[in-house]
Amino acid sequence: MNEEEKALVKSYFSPKKLRKKQYLLQEGDACKYLAFVEQGLLRSYNVDDKAVEHMLQFAWEGWWISDTYSFLSGEPAAYNIDAIEDAELLLITLPHFEEMMLQVPRMERYFRILFQKNIISKERRLLSSISLTAEEKYLRLQHSNPELVQRIPQQLIASYLGITPETLSRIRKTIVQKK
Amino acid sequence: MNEEEKALVKSYFSPKKLRKKQYLLQEGDACKYLAFVEQGLLRSYNVDDKAVEHMLQFAWEGWWISDTYSFLSGEPAAYNIDAIEDAELLLITLPHFEEMMLQVPRMERYFRILFQKNIISKERRLLSSISLTAEEKYLRLQHSNPELVQRIPQQLIASYLGITPETLSRIRKTIVQKK
DNA sequence: AAATGCACTTGATATTTATCAAGTAATGCT
DNA sequence: AGCATTACTTGATAAATATCAAGTGCATTT
């Protein structure tokens, strides 16, 4: 990308800082922004009838996060997004996003490829989810994404895997014992 | 899309017919094609150490199917793809796909948007998978995708939901009894 | 029409995971 | 440093789901 393009792309975004525990998006609101994480750590999740949180995604430096459906459709968001660690973001609105796609074909391509990669990783997580035991899921996550396991609090990892914190605690114990 | 573009796009694809139970792709081979389903029904799945199949995706008229990772990277496929019903497909190779993206920006856009939608539906399936009971998963699938539940054999639906055929059979029984 | 093979069902039991309750360790706040 | 809050662990028990084994019904083949 040349300097001119870089400047143009940058002009579509606005910076935003978020303190730990602050919301970027709350369920029910329209998701106005797609966020690029420059610094820090965010999560998206939903909350069920029993007030249990279910992690959809974590996003740190270099990752994108939003409620994709709400962002694109304008419908109320199904998910919450908040900061697990203080964060610095670059935000883009849908009109700016669409404009950018048209003005900078390179970005259209960038996002098509980004989305491809996202699909591939979601497919893997899905297959883990439907085919592995709790322990296998944890071990595979640890193997495929060690930074996540290291950086994210344990209860959130449990939620991400679809198991209870107690079960994860016990699994970790047996893994240590096996060594 | 004008006639010229349509003809150009069409020229990148080659047709293929598949009989029921025939493979389009076998685990370990490179996935050479991205397939568009004109007619019929396909599935992608993997097989674990215990020879149990785990459904990743079903694709019927108007859907696309491939092992996305293998298709893009050239690495051996992790999944099998075969026909549940006799099928007619349009196949495109990666070089043709890339060429088409460059020659027809409209298609770049089409796939970016297609991938967005794919991500949204995978996210929903993932959240169902990590947050619902077996019965809730089945009911939600039935509600969100009645054609799938009607058209796909029950054992494959069970696998798609990450439960055993026996459990699904019992769940269906209790649902009927409740009515 | 009889025979074979699948898909689905049903039953008994085992295993995995969740729930509830209490404890201990770690962290944040003033 | 001391107190409060939150995160994690552990134990006892309950609930959900898997496994294994037979059986039934239905369709396909001969």
XYZ file of C-alpha atoms (C1' of nucleotides) in Angstrom:
418
model
C 0.000 0.000 0.000
C 1.375 3.456 -0.903
C 1.412 6.490 1.393
C -1.625 8.019 -0.234
C -3.686 4.886 0.275
C -2.493 4.538 3.849
C -3.579 8.068 4.649
C -6.929 7.523 2.978
C -7.555 4.306 4.887
C -6.537 5.917 8.142
C -8.961 8.777 7.551
C -11.925 6.405 7.757
C -11.082 5.401 11.328
C -11.400 7.179 14.664
C -9.381 6.267 17.758
C -10.939 5.237 21.066
C -9.552 4.231 24.435
C -11.323 1.804 26.697
C -10.695 1.088 30.365
C -10.845 -2.419 31.752
C -14.479 -3.577 32.178
C -15.812 -0.732 30.025
C -18.315 -1.677 27.337
C -17.749 -1.063 23.668
C -21.172 -2.515 22.947
C -24.115 -3.668 25.016
C -26.643 -6.271 23.956
C -29.697 -4.585 22.499
C -27.875 -1.508 21.190
C -26.995 -1.249 17.521
C -23.346 -2.105 16.893
C -22.156 1.086 15.237
C -18.507 0.191 14.882
C -16.126 -2.423 13.687
C -13.094 -2.157 15.992
C -9.444 -2.842 15.337
C -7.466 -3.521 18.514
C -4.197 -1.573 18.572
C -3.491 -2.323 22.201
C -5.178 -4.334 24.950
C -7.745 -7.105 25.083
C -11.489 -7.291 24.440
C -14.120 -9.990 24.461
C -17.540 -10.513 22.909
C -20.101 -12.682 24.648
C -23.770 -13.125 25.294
C -25.666 -13.644 28.505
C -28.391 -16.277 28.822
C -31.611 -16.341 30.880
C -29.699 -17.674 33.863
C -27.249 -14.753 33.674
C -24.447 -17.044 32.497
C -21.969 -15.472 30.070
C -20.923 -17.354 26.933
C -17.727 -16.201 25.240
C -17.857 -15.806 21.504
C -14.494 -14.193 20.859
C -11.400 -12.642 22.344
C -9.511 -9.922 20.454
C -6.105 -8.478 21.213
C -3.447 -6.523 19.290
C -4.000 -6.857 15.558
C -7.502 -8.384 15.769
C -10.904 -7.062 14.752
C -14.045 -7.267 16.822
C -17.720 -6.344 16.496
C -21.147 -7.909 16.475
C -20.884 -8.607 12.767
C -24.584 -9.152 12.240
C -25.650 -6.042 14.112
C -22.910 -3.958 12.484
C -24.001 -4.922 8.986
C -27.754 -5.000 9.484
C -28.305 -2.243 12.025
C -30.385 -4.662 14.112
C -29.915 -4.684 17.905
C -26.783 -6.490 18.996
C -27.032 -10.028 20.370
C -23.675 -9.724 22.094
C -21.823 -7.581 24.581
C -18.302 -6.389 23.913
C -16.110 -5.100 26.717
C -12.458 -4.708 27.676
C -10.683 -7.404 29.686
C -7.583 -5.182 29.729
C -7.295 -1.430 29.044
C -7.416 -1.014 25.296
C -6.747 1.345 22.409
C -8.960 0.882 19.390
C -9.526 2.172 15.887
C -13.230 2.362 15.046
C -14.943 2.434 11.690
C -18.643 2.951 10.991
C -20.560 0.975 8.384
C -20.847 3.891 5.916
C -17.106 4.492 6.186
C -16.459 0.774 5.894
C -18.525 0.488 2.727
C -16.934 3.629 1.302
C -13.491 2.255 2.058
C -14.310 -1.035 0.316
C -15.215 0.894 -2.825
C -12.377 3.413 -2.752
C -9.630 0.997 -1.793
C -10.037 -2.366 -3.547
C -7.014 -3.581 -1.654
C -9.093 -3.367 1.519
C -11.973 -5.268 -0.034
C -9.411 -7.964 -0.723
C -7.903 -7.670 2.751
C -11.279 -8.246 4.375
C -12.281 -11.045 2.058
C -9.090 -12.852 3.061
C -9.475 -11.913 6.719
C -12.986 -13.342 6.678
C -11.749 -16.518 5.025
C -9.274 -17.006 7.840
C -11.933 -16.247 10.397
C -14.186 -18.911 8.865
C -11.393 -21.470 8.981
C -10.703 -20.841 12.664
C -14.396 -20.861 13.554
C -14.800 -24.174 11.728
C -12.010 -25.666 13.791
C -13.469 -24.412 17.019
C -16.854 -25.771 16.003
C -15.477 -29.211 15.259
C -13.630 -29.238 18.575
C -16.832 -28.244 20.257
C -18.943 -31.016 18.743
C -16.370 -33.809 18.696
C -14.043 -33.586 21.712
C -14.294 -34.171 25.447
C -13.793 -31.230 27.779
C -10.180 -32.210 28.446
C -9.401 -32.636 24.751
C -10.915 -29.249 23.973
C -8.741 -27.584 26.568
C -5.574 -29.346 25.431
C -6.247 -28.488 21.815
C -6.886 -24.850 22.672
C -3.680 -24.737 24.685
C -1.830 -26.185 21.727
C -3.420 -24.086 19.001
C -3.618 -20.856 20.932
C -1.177 -20.774 23.866
C -1.307 -16.985 24.154
C -5.054 -17.125 24.703
C -4.740 -19.705 27.466
C -2.002 -17.692 29.113
C -3.578 -14.282 28.857
C -7.284 -14.933 29.493
C -8.702 -15.587 32.976
C -9.581 -19.219 33.522
C -13.292 -18.750 34.017
C -13.511 -17.029 30.630
C -11.608 -19.859 28.979
C -14.075 -22.304 30.519
C -16.938 -20.294 29.070
C -15.184 -20.131 25.677
C -14.945 -23.928 25.704
C -18.522 -24.378 26.836
C -17.687 -25.983 30.183
C -18.003 -24.787 33.792
C -15.090 -23.177 35.665
C -15.154 -26.064 38.142
C -14.747 -28.617 35.396
C -11.844 -26.684 33.874
C -10.164 -26.436 37.265
C -10.398 -30.196 37.716
C -9.162 -30.860 34.198
C -6.098 -28.708 34.777
C -5.415 -30.616 37.961
C -5.491 -33.993 36.243
C -3.264 -32.685 33.434
C -0.652 -31.559 35.965
C -0.873 -34.897 37.770
C -0.356 -36.831 34.549
C 2.965 -35.125 33.891
C -23.978 -7.993 -13.651
C -23.990 -7.529 -17.430
C -23.940 -10.336 -19.991
C -20.236 -9.980 -20.657
C -19.413 -10.334 -16.963
C -21.757 -13.276 -16.585
C -20.077 -15.083 -19.463
C -16.642 -14.310 -18.049
C -17.582 -15.567 -14.601
C -19.120 -18.704 -16.047
C -15.950 -19.424 -18.016
C -13.989 -19.892 -14.789
C -16.183 -22.809 -13.689
C -16.494 -26.382 -14.861
C -19.574 -28.560 -14.277
C -19.518 -31.850 -12.416
C -22.121 -34.445 -11.511
C -21.897 -36.526 -8.391
C -23.835 -39.655 -7.466
C -25.118 -40.256 -3.961
C -22.266 -41.385 -1.651
C -19.595 -40.319 -4.148
C -16.729 -38.255 -2.783
C -15.893 -34.779 -3.984
C -12.940 -34.699 -1.594
C -11.245 -37.192 0.683
C -9.322 -36.320 3.810
C -5.626 -36.146 3.039
C -6.016 -35.075 -0.585
C -5.577 -31.444 -1.553
C -8.915 -29.699 -2.018
C -8.595 -28.501 -5.607
C -12.041 -27.002 -5.969
C -14.516 -24.692 -4.443
C -17.921 -26.084 -5.391
C -21.221 -24.347 -6.017
C -24.222 -26.647 -5.634
C -26.668 -26.251 -8.505
C -28.687 -29.309 -7.586
C -28.584 -31.910 -4.830
C -27.060 -32.158 -1.375
C -23.505 -32.490 -0.077
C -21.863 -32.635 3.304
C -18.394 -31.977 4.731
C -17.209 -33.830 7.799
C -14.207 -35.341 9.461
C -13.655 -38.756 10.953
C -11.996 -39.206 14.343
C -9.729 -41.981 15.691
C -12.783 -44.003 16.685
C -14.147 -43.773 13.139
C -16.945 -41.440 14.239
C -18.008 -38.836 11.669
C -18.463 -35.198 12.711
C -20.508 -33.002 10.398
C -19.110 -29.608 9.603
C -21.497 -28.454 6.931
C -24.367 -29.357 4.645
C -24.737 -27.661 1.270
C -27.665 -27.762 -1.103
C -28.923 -25.674 -4.018
C -27.315 -22.240 -3.983
C -24.622 -23.041 -1.388
C -20.857 -23.275 -1.662
C -18.730 -26.027 -0.201
C -15.033 -26.895 0.077
C -12.359 -27.474 2.663
C -11.582 -23.772 2.770
C -8.211 -24.142 4.420
C -6.984 -26.850 2.079
C -8.387 -25.049 -0.947
C -6.524 -21.846 -0.136
C -3.305 -23.303 1.219
C -2.882 -26.428 -0.874
C -2.329 -28.431 2.326
C -3.973 -31.866 2.654
C -7.663 -31.634 3.475
C -8.841 -32.255 7.024
C -12.374 -33.028 5.867
C -14.256 -35.328 3.552
C -16.913 -34.028 1.213
C -19.467 -36.333 -0.369
C -22.961 -36.354 -1.786
C -25.945 -37.195 0.390
C -28.176 -36.881 -2.677
C -27.185 -36.966 -6.371
C -25.763 -33.554 -7.182
C -24.806 -31.167 -9.945
C -21.945 -28.820 -9.172
C -19.959 -25.952 -10.619
C -16.284 -26.215 -9.701
C -13.625 -23.531 -9.640
C -9.895 -23.985 -9.005
C -7.858 -21.630 -6.853
C -5.995 -20.021 -9.795
C -9.315 -19.380 -11.527
C -10.818 -18.137 -8.291
C -7.994 -15.655 -7.741
C -8.127 -14.579 -11.360
C -11.855 -14.042 -11.118
C -11.431 -11.933 -7.966
C -9.066 -9.646 -9.866
C -10.988 -9.496 -13.145
C -14.445 -9.136 -11.642
C -14.404 -6.860 -8.581
C -18.095 -7.562 -8.180
C -17.190 -11.152 -7.332
C -14.602 -10.054 -4.790
C -17.425 -8.151 -3.174
C -19.838 -11.054 -3.536
C -17.472 -13.374 -1.701
C -16.590 -10.861 0.976
C -20.284 -10.553 1.744
C -20.874 -14.303 1.434
C -18.071 -14.887 3.920
C -19.518 -12.315 6.291
C -22.805 -14.196 6.293
C -21.007 -17.473 6.756
C -19.201 -16.065 9.793
C -22.458 -14.880 11.308
C -24.101 -18.278 10.944
C -21.036 -20.113 12.257
C -20.982 -17.803 15.285
C -24.585 -18.677 16.029
C -23.957 -22.374 15.714
C -20.922 -22.028 17.962
C -22.866 -20.222 20.651
C -25.606 -22.835 20.495
C -22.982 -25.499 20.808
C -21.327 -24.042 23.904
C -24.386 -22.717 25.685
C -27.405 -24.962 25.101
C -28.536 -28.424 26.165
C -28.961 -31.106 23.518
C -32.706 -30.545 23.372
C -32.360 -26.775 23.072
C -29.810 -27.179 20.283
C -32.182 -29.393 18.344
C -35.162 -27.113 18.830
C -33.153 -24.069 17.797
C -31.875 -25.827 14.691
C -35.378 -26.886 13.807
C -36.533 -23.301 14.188
C -33.646 -21.602 12.405
C -33.203 -24.174 9.678
C -36.323 -26.290 9.198
C -35.279 -27.409 5.706
C -32.090 -28.910 7.110
C -33.965 -30.874 9.764
C -36.422 -32.124 7.191
C -33.989 -33.022 4.466
C -31.015 -34.480 6.337
C -31.023 -38.008 7.854
C -31.386 -37.976 11.607
C -28.031 -39.519 12.425
C -26.290 -36.766 10.459
C -28.248 -34.105 12.301
C -27.160 -35.686 15.581
C -23.554 -35.502 14.461
C -24.027 -31.898 13.322
C -25.286 -31.045 16.809
C -22.505 -32.966 18.519
C -24.758 -35.550 20.149
C -25.309 -39.276 19.580
C -28.119 -40.611 17.357
C -29.614 -42.353 20.403
C -29.808 -39.100 22.329
C -31.440 -37.307 19.400
C -33.974 -40.095 19.031
C -34.914 -39.786 22.709
C -35.099 -36.003 22.492
C -37.487 -36.188 19.563
C -39.648 -38.599 21.512
C -39.947 -36.276 24.507
C -40.729 -33.316 22.208
C -43.605 -35.238 20.641
C -44.877 -36.288 24.073
C -44.854 -32.706 25.328
C -47.201 -31.559 22.561
C -42.711 -62.291 -1.616
C -38.605 -63.406 1.069
C -34.314 -61.818 2.486
C -30.904 -58.321 3.512
C -29.449 -54.202 5.152
C -30.092 -49.563 7.142
C -32.074 -46.095 10.014
C -34.170 -45.387 13.922
C -35.878 -46.729 18.663
C -35.705 -48.507 23.260
C -33.661 -50.259 27.569
C -30.060 -50.870 31.063
C -26.007 -49.028 32.680
C -21.671 -46.268 32.723
C -19.409 -41.996 32.209
C -18.997 -37.253 31.882
C -20.103 -32.932 33.287
C -22.984 -29.674 36.059
C -24.585 -27.971 40.337
C -24.286 -26.451 44.942
C -21.651 -25.414 48.849
C -17.594 -24.401 51.210
C -12.928 -23.500 51.409
C -8.291 -21.258 50.070
C -5.477 -18.220 47.252
C -4.804 -14.103 44.780
C -5.749 -9.308 43.753
C -7.400 -4.736 44.209
C -8.428 -0.822 47.026
C -7.900 2.736 50.675
C -0.718 -3.295 55.754
C -5.369 -4.693 56.206
C -9.883 -5.528 54.342
C -12.860 -6.691 50.728
C -13.660 -8.717 46.550
C -12.878 -11.885 43.039
C -10.741 -16.054 41.172
C -9.793 -20.546 41.683
C -10.095 -25.201 44.048
C -12.186 -29.114 46.212
C -15.875 -32.236 47.701
C -20.435 -34.410 47.563
C -24.205 -35.178 44.769
C -27.335 -34.688 40.783
C -28.310 -34.424 36.020
C -27.274 -34.988 31.242
C -25.477 -37.655 27.831
C -22.842 -41.700 26.041
C -22.278 -46.511 25.463
C -23.596 -51.091 24.501
C -26.936 -54.321 23.137
C -31.352 -55.667 21.129
C -35.209 -54.824 18.842
C -38.536 -52.755 15.309
C -39.857 -50.873 11.056
C -38.937 -49.679 6.395
C -36.941 -49.840 2.015
C -34.137 -52.169 -1.504
C -32.555 -56.195 -3.824
C -33.161 -60.511 -5.787
